[in-house]
Amino acid sequence: YQHPDDHNEAYFPKAVVIGGIVLAGATTLLLPLDVANNEGYAGCDGYDTKFCGGLNMELFWNIFFWLIPVWTFVLIPFSTFYYEADDGMLMAGTSVAPNAVPKSKIKQAVCWELAVLIVVGAFFMLAYFLANEAKIPVTEIVGAELSVAESIGDGRGVVYVTQPELNETSGEYPPFSTD
């Protein structure tokens, strides 16, 4: 469906919309492709590649993770601004100016796109400088055995570590056990 005034016009915004839908669907399908390609298999790093699909999934993910913000912050706003730009000639016959000069739709769209990029860039810089570090508590577990304690307080189990014992013959810690 399209408006009758848009017949055989505005192909760029239509292509951006279709491309955005394809990008969203392809991004969703990258996860099963990654799993099917066995990228998570440790042997795919070079020593046992017979089970690997051969696709460089890290490159795929990087391409898509760069395409998404480019599409969101550059192509969609630019196509919207270009499509909605007034060329100054819509009402040229009724214009007050006797010799109306058409405005450049591209120039108008680029100006508004720069404004969008400035706002988005300021937001990202502000977020980077104010919240660029996350403090995630990490519990280091050292030892040979994990044991799960009885429920304490709020009903959640607590994991604690017992002191490891070295193997006298090899001098190494024994593997973890579930006992």
mmCIF file of N, CA and C in Angstrom, residues 73-161:
data_model
loop_
_atom_site.group_PDB
_atom_site.id
_atom_site.type_symbol
_atom_site.label_atom_id
_atom_site.label_comp_id
_atom_site.label_asym_id
_atom_site.label_seq_id
_atom_site.Cartn_x
_atom_site.Cartn_y
_atom_site.Cartn_z
ATOM 1 N N PHE A 73 20.683 5.269 13.468
ATOM 2 C CA PHE A 73 21.012 6.675 13.700
ATOM 3 C C PHE A 73 21.398 7.437 12.446
ATOM 4 N N VAL A 74 21.608 6.748 11.320
ATOM 5 C CA VAL A 74 21.996 7.455 10.097
ATOM 6 C C VAL A 74 20.950 7.260 8.999
ATOM 7 N N LEU A 75 20.741 6.021 8.566
ATOM 8 C CA LEU A 75 19.887 5.801 7.395
ATOM 9 C C LEU A 75 18.416 6.100 7.644
ATOM 10 N N ILE A 76 17.870 5.631 8.741
ATOM 11 C CA ILE A 76 16.439 5.875 8.993
ATOM 12 C C ILE A 76 16.146 7.361 9.176
ATOM 13 N N PRO A 77 16.893 8.085 10.040
ATOM 14 C CA PRO A 77 16.598 9.519 10.146
ATOM 15 C C PRO A 77 16.835 10.289 8.844
ATOM 16 N N PHE A 78 17.931 9.968 8.131
ATOM 17 C CA PHE A 78 18.200 10.692 6.884
ATOM 18 C C PHE A 78 17.095 10.472 5.868
ATOM 19 N N SER A 79 16.652 9.220 5.713
ATOM 20 C CA SER A 79 15.591 8.967 4.734
ATOM 21 C C SER A 79 14.290 9.645 5.148
ATOM 22 N N THR A 80 14.035 9.698 6.441
ATOM 23 C CA THR A 80 12.832 10.398 6.916
ATOM 24 C C THR A 80 12.931 11.892 6.645
ATOM 25 N N PHE A 81 14.073 12.483 6.972
ATOM 26 C CA PHE A 81 14.249 13.926 6.741
ATOM 27 C C PHE A 81 14.220 14.246 5.249
ATOM 28 N N TYR A 82 14.803 13.398 4.433
ATOM 29 C CA TYR A 82 14.802 13.639 2.988
ATOM 30 C C TYR A 82 13.386 13.533 2.428
ATOM 31 N N TYR A 83 12.662 12.530 2.872
ATOM 32 C CA TYR A 83 11.307 12.318 2.375
ATOM 33 C C TYR A 83 10.377 13.458 2.802
ATOM 34 N N GLU A 84 10.583 13.947 4.018
ATOM 35 C CA GLU A 84 9.699 14.982 4.554
ATOM 36 C C GLU A 84 10.154 16.405 4.215
ATOM 37 N N ALA A 85 11.312 16.547 3.588
ATOM 38 C CA ALA A 85 11.831 17.888 3.295
ATOM 39 C C ALA A 85 10.925 18.599 2.298
ATOM 40 N N ASP A 86 10.776 19.882 2.525
ATOM 41 C CA ASP A 86 9.991 20.717 1.615
ATOM 42 C C ASP A 86 10.957 21.344 0.627
ATOM 43 N N ASP A 87 10.717 21.098 -0.646
ATOM 44 C CA ASP A 87 11.617 21.655 -1.641
ATOM 45 C C ASP A 87 11.288 23.105 -1.991
ATOM 46 N N GLY A 88 10.292 23.671 -1.344
ATOM 47 C CA GLY A 88 9.932 25.066 -1.570
ATOM 48 C C GLY A 88 9.081 25.277 -2.802
ATOM 49 N N MET A 89 8.785 24.220 -3.532
ATOM 50 C CA MET A 89 8.030 24.367 -4.765
ATOM 51 C C MET A 89 6.632 23.754 -4.680
ATOM 52 N N LEU A 90 6.282 23.224 -3.502
ATOM 53 C CA LEU A 90 4.973 22.605 -3.388
ATOM 54 C C LEU A 90 3.858 23.590 -3.696
ATOM 55 N N MET A 91 4.017 24.777 -3.194
ATOM 56 C CA MET A 91 2.988 25.786 -3.412
ATOM 57 C C MET A 91 3.578 26.966 -4.176
ATOM 58 N N ALA A 92 4.436 26.664 -5.122
ATOM 59 C CA ALA A 92 5.126 27.736 -5.855
ATOM 60 C C ALA A 92 4.131 28.622 -6.598
ATOM 61 N N GLY A 93 3.052 28.049 -7.053
ATOM 62 C CA GLY A 93 2.067 28.860 -7.773
ATOM 63 C C GLY A 93 1.364 29.836 -6.857
ATOM 64 N N THR A 94 1.263 29.525 -5.570
ATOM 65 C CA THR A 94 0.574 30.415 -4.644
ATOM 66 C C THR A 94 1.554 31.129 -3.721
ATOM 67 N N SER A 95 2.844 30.957 -3.969
ATOM 68 C CA SER A 95 3.862 31.558 -3.114
ATOM 69 C C SER A 95 3.849 33.074 -3.250
ATOM 70 N N VAL A 96 4.226 33.744 -2.167
ATOM 71 C CA VAL A 96 4.286 35.209 -2.177
ATOM 72 C C VAL A 96 5.454 35.681 -3.037
ATOM 73 N N ALA A 97 6.546 34.921 -2.993
ATOM 74 C CA ALA A 97 7.709 35.306 -3.785
ATOM 75 C C ALA A 97 7.419 35.077 -5.268
ATOM 76 N N PRO A 98 7.723 36.065 -6.104
ATOM 77 C CA PRO A 98 7.418 35.900 -7.539
ATOM 78 C C PRO A 98 8.286 34.838 -8.206
ATOM 79 N N ASN A 99 9.539 34.739 -7.821
ATOM 80 C CA ASN A 99 10.443 33.746 -8.399
ATOM 81 C C ASN A 99 10.931 32.826 -7.281
ATOM 82 N N ALA A 100 10.119 31.853 -6.931
ATOM 83 C CA ALA A 100 10.468 30.952 -5.837
ATOM 84 C C ALA A 100 11.659 30.080 -6.241
ATOM 85 N N VAL A 101 12.650 30.013 -5.360
ATOM 86 C CA VAL A 101 13.841 29.200 -5.615
ATOM 87 C C VAL A 101 13.686 27.897 -4.828
ATOM 88 N N PRO A 102 13.763 26.771 -5.514
ATOM 89 C CA PRO A 102 13.612 25.503 -4.782
ATOM 90 C C PRO A 102 14.777 25.275 -3.821
ATOM 91 N N LYS A 103 14.431 24.764 -2.637
ATOM 92 C CA LYS A 103 15.446 24.429 -1.644
ATOM 93 C C LYS A 103 15.962 23.024 -1.936
ATOM 94 N N SER A 104 17.165 22.762 -1.508
ATOM 95 C CA SER A 104 17.744 21.446 -1.707
ATOM 96 C C SER A 104 17.241 20.505 -0.619
ATOM 97 N N LYS A 105 16.575 19.423 -1.044
ATOM 98 C CA LYS A 105 16.082 18.445 -0.081
ATOM 99 C C LYS A 105 17.243 17.717 0.591
ATOM 100 N N ILE A 106 18.299 17.464 -0.169
ATOM 101 C CA ILE A 106 19.454 16.776 0.407
ATOM 102 C C ILE A 106 20.126 17.658 1.450
ATOM 103 N N LYS A 107 20.264 18.937 1.162
ATOM 104 C CA LYS A 107 20.904 19.852 2.110
ATOM 105 C C LYS A 107 20.096 19.921 3.407
ATOM 106 N N GLN A 108 18.793 20.010 3.266
ATOM 107 C CA GLN A 108 17.924 20.057 4.434
ATOM 108 C C GLN A 108 18.033 18.757 5.241
ATOM 109 N N ALA A 109 18.042 17.624 4.567
ATOM 110 C CA ALA A 109 18.122 16.332 5.252
ATOM 111 C C ALA A 109 19.479 16.163 5.933
ATOM 112 N N VAL A 110 20.551 16.595 5.283
ATOM 113 C CA VAL A 110 21.881 16.479 5.884
ATOM 114 C C VAL A 110 21.986 17.356 7.128
ATOM 115 N N CYS A 111 21.429 18.556 7.089
ATOM 116 C CA CYS A 111 21.455 19.438 8.266
ATOM 117 C C CYS A 111 20.742 18.797 9.456
ATOM 118 N N TRP A 112 19.563 18.242 9.213
ATOM 119 C CA TRP A 112 18.835 17.593 10.298
ATOM 120 C C TRP A 112 19.540 16.319 10.761
ATOM 121 N N GLU A 113 20.153 15.608 9.825
ATOM 122 C CA GLU A 113 20.894 14.402 10.190
ATOM 123 C C GLU A 113 22.087 14.754 11.069
ATOM 124 N N LEU A 114 22.771 15.834 10.763
ATOM 125 C CA LEU A 114 23.873 16.284 11.619
ATOM 126 C C LEU A 114 23.380 16.606 13.023
ATOM 127 N N ALA A 115 22.199 17.211 13.108
ATOM 128 C CA ALA A 115 21.633 17.494 14.433
ATOM 129 C C ALA A 115 21.363 16.190 15.195
ATOM 130 N N VAL A 116 20.840 15.190 14.512
ATOM 131 C CA VAL A 116 20.594 13.897 15.151
ATOM 132 C C VAL A 116 21.909 13.284 15.617
ATOM 133 N N LEU A 117 22.932 13.315 14.765
ATOM 134 C CA LEU A 117 24.224 12.737 15.128
ATOM 135 C C LEU A 117 24.870 13.479 16.294
ATOM 136 N N ILE A 118 24.685 14.780 16.365
ATOM 137 C CA ILE A 118 25.231 15.547 17.496
ATOM 138 C C ILE A 118 24.538 15.138 18.794
ATOM 139 N N VAL A 119 23.213 15.024 18.768
ATOM 140 C CA VAL A 119 22.471 14.635 19.969
ATOM 141 C C VAL A 119 22.831 13.203 20.387
ATOM 142 N N VAL A 120 22.860 12.286 19.433
ATOM 143 C CA VAL A 120 23.197 10.896 19.744
ATOM 144 C C VAL A 120 24.643 10.798 20.226
ATOM 145 N N GLY A 121 25.552 11.511 19.549
ATOM 146 C CA GLY A 121 26.950 11.509 19.968
ATOM 147 C C GLY A 121 27.122 12.076 21.367
ATOM 148 N N ALA A 122 26.402 13.167 21.682
ATOM 149 C CA ALA A 122 26.478 13.745 23.032
ATOM 150 C C ALA A 122 25.944 12.751 24.069
ATOM 151 N N PHE A 123 24.868 12.066 23.735
ATOM 152 C CA PHE A 123 24.310 11.074 24.653
ATOM 153 C C PHE A 123 25.308 9.949 24.908
ATOM 154 N N PHE A 124 25.912 9.425 23.844
ATOM 155 C CA PHE A 124 26.871 8.328 24.011
ATOM 156 C C PHE A 124 28.122 8.780 24.751
ATOM 157 N N MET A 125 28.599 9.979 24.477
ATOM 158 C CA MET A 125 29.782 10.469 25.192
ATOM 159 C C MET A 125 29.460 10.677 26.669
ATOM 160 N N LEU A 126 28.299 11.239 26.957
ATOM 161 C CA LEU A 126 27.892 11.430 28.342
ATOM 162 C C LEU A 126 27.783 10.074 29.056
ATOM 163 N N ALA A 127 27.164 9.108 28.399
ATOM 164 C CA ALA A 127 27.036 7.779 28.996
ATOM 165 C C ALA A 127 28.405 7.132 29.177
ATOM 166 N N TYR A 128 29.303 7.349 28.220
ATOM 167 C CA TYR A 128 30.629 6.744 28.330
ATOM 168 C C TYR A 128 31.413 7.345 29.491
ATOM 169 N N PHE A 129 31.389 8.655 29.613
ATOM 170 C CA PHE A 129 32.188 9.289 30.656
ATOM 171 C C PHE A 129 31.581 9.139 32.051
ATOM 172 N N LEU A 130 30.258 8.983 32.150
ATOM 173 C CA LEU A 130 29.632 8.865 33.461
ATOM 174 C C LEU A 130 29.407 7.416 33.892
ATOM 175 N N ALA A 131 29.257 6.521 32.947
ATOM 176 C CA ALA A 131 28.931 5.135 33.308
ATOM 177 C C ALA A 131 29.758 4.152 32.489
ATOM 178 N N ASN A 132 31.050 4.401 32.383
ATOM 179 C CA ASN A 132 31.875 3.552 31.532
ATOM 180 C C ASN A 132 32.435 2.330 32.245
ATOM 181 N N GLU A 133 32.145 2.189 33.512
ATOM 182 C CA GLU A 133 32.709 1.083 34.260
ATOM 183 C C GLU A 133 31.625 0.416 35.081
ATOM 184 N N ALA A 134 31.596 -0.891 35.014
ATOM 185 C CA ALA A 134 30.627 -1.647 35.809
ATOM 186 C C ALA A 134 31.384 -2.398 36.890
ATOM 187 N N LYS A 135 30.851 -2.360 38.083
ATOM 188 C CA LYS A 135 31.453 -3.100 39.183
ATOM 189 C C LYS A 135 30.586 -4.330 39.441
ATOM 190 N N ILE A 136 31.094 -5.469 39.015
ATOM 191 C CA ILE A 136 30.378 -6.723 39.164
ATOM 192 C C ILE A 136 31.087 -7.527 40.236
ATOM 193 N N PRO A 137 30.383 -7.827 41.323
ATOM 194 C CA PRO A 137 31.056 -8.603 42.382
ATOM 195 C C PRO A 137 31.353 -10.018 41.902
ATOM 196 N N VAL A 138 32.584 -10.435 42.119
ATOM 197 C CA VAL A 138 33.023 -11.754 41.698
ATOM 198 C C VAL A 138 33.601 -12.468 42.907
ATOM 199 N N THR A 139 33.172 -13.682 43.111
ATOM 200 C CA THR A 139 33.710 -14.492 44.191
ATOM 201 C C THR A 139 34.711 -15.463 43.596
ATOM 202 N N GLU A 140 35.938 -15.393 44.047
ATOM 203 C CA GLU A 140 36.965 -16.291 43.554
ATOM 204 C C GLU A 140 36.900 -17.590 44.346
ATOM 205 N N ILE A 141 36.813 -18.673 43.613
ATOM 206 C CA ILE A 141 36.722 -19.985 44.252
ATOM 207 C C ILE A 141 38.045 -20.699 44.029
ATOM 208 N N VAL A 142 38.713 -21.004 45.107
ATOM 209 C CA VAL A 142 39.976 -21.727 45.038
ATOM 210 C C VAL A 142 39.795 -23.003 45.822
ATOM 211 N N GLY A 143 40.126 -24.093 45.249
ATOM 212 C CA GLY A 143 40.039 -25.317 46.014
ATOM 213 C C GLY A 143 39.614 -26.482 45.186
ATOM 214 N N ALA A 144 39.525 -27.567 45.861
ATOM 215 C CA ALA A 144 39.266 -28.814 45.172
ATOM 216 C C ALA A 144 37.823 -29.255 45.280
ATOM 217 N N GLU A 145 37.041 -28.651 46.155
ATOM 218 C CA GLU A 145 35.723 -29.205 46.409
ATOM 219 C C GLU A 145 34.723 -28.084 46.655
ATOM 220 N N LEU A 146 33.568 -28.178 46.032
ATOM 221 C CA LEU A 146 32.470 -27.258 46.286
ATOM 222 C C LEU A 146 31.413 -27.994 47.082
ATOM 223 N N SER A 147 30.864 -27.341 48.082
ATOM 224 C CA SER A 147 29.787 -27.950 48.853
ATOM 225 C C SER A 147 28.648 -26.955 48.935
ATOM 226 N N VAL A 148 27.442 -27.461 48.879
ATOM 227 C CA VAL A 148 26.273 -26.606 48.974
ATOM 228 C C VAL A 148 25.738 -26.703 50.393
ATOM 229 N N ALA A 149 25.624 -25.551 51.031
ATOM 230 C CA ALA A 149 25.160 -25.521 52.419
ATOM 231 C C ALA A 149 23.637 -25.592 52.463
ATOM 232 N N GLU A 150 23.117 -25.811 53.659
ATOM 233 C CA GLU A 150 21.675 -25.797 53.859
ATOM 234 C C GLU A 150 21.176 -24.370 53.670
ATOM 235 N N SER A 151 19.874 -24.244 53.505
ATOM 236 C CA SER A 151 19.288 -22.914 53.329
ATOM 237 C C SER A 151 19.578 -22.056 54.550
ATOM 238 N N ILE A 152 19.974 -20.852 54.265
ATOM 239 C CA ILE A 152 20.275 -19.921 55.350
ATOM 240 C C ILE A 152 19.462 -18.656 55.119
ATOM 241 N N GLY A 153 18.808 -18.193 56.128
ATOM 242 C CA GLY A 153 18.135 -16.895 56.089
ATOM 243 C C GLY A 153 16.998 -16.826 55.096
ATOM 244 N N ASP A 154 17.271 -16.339 53.905
ATOM 245 C CA ASP A 154 16.214 -16.041 52.945
ATOM 246 C C ASP A 154 15.837 -17.233 52.068
ATOM 247 N N GLY A 155 16.322 -18.411 52.371
ATOM 248 C CA GLY A 155 15.906 -19.595 51.634
ATOM 249 C C GLY A 155 16.786 -19.939 50.449
ATOM 250 N N ARG A 156 17.838 -19.191 50.212
ATOM 251 C CA ARG A 156 18.734 -19.514 49.101
ATOM 252 C C ARG A 156 19.897 -20.340 49.622
ATOM 253 N N GLY A 157 20.350 -21.288 48.814
ATOM 254 C CA GLY A 157 21.509 -22.092 49.186
ATOM 255 C C GLY A 157 22.778 -21.264 49.076
ATOM 256 N N VAL A 158 23.761 -21.571 49.873
ATOM 257 C CA VAL A 158 25.028 -20.852 49.865
ATOM 258 C C VAL A 158 26.112 -21.809 49.427
ATOM 259 N N VAL A 159 26.971 -21.378 48.520
ATOM 260 C CA VAL A 159 28.078 -22.197 48.073
ATOM 261 C C VAL A 159 29.321 -21.743 48.823
ATOM 262 N N TYR A 160 30.028 -22.699 49.419
ATOM 263 C CA TYR A 160 31.267 -22.345 50.097
ATOM 264 C C TYR A 160 32.364 -23.303 49.663
ATOM 265 N N VAL A 161 33.579 -22.932 49.947
ATOM 266 C CA VAL A 161 34.726 -23.690 49.482
ATOM 267 C C VAL A 161 35.460 -24.260 50.678
#
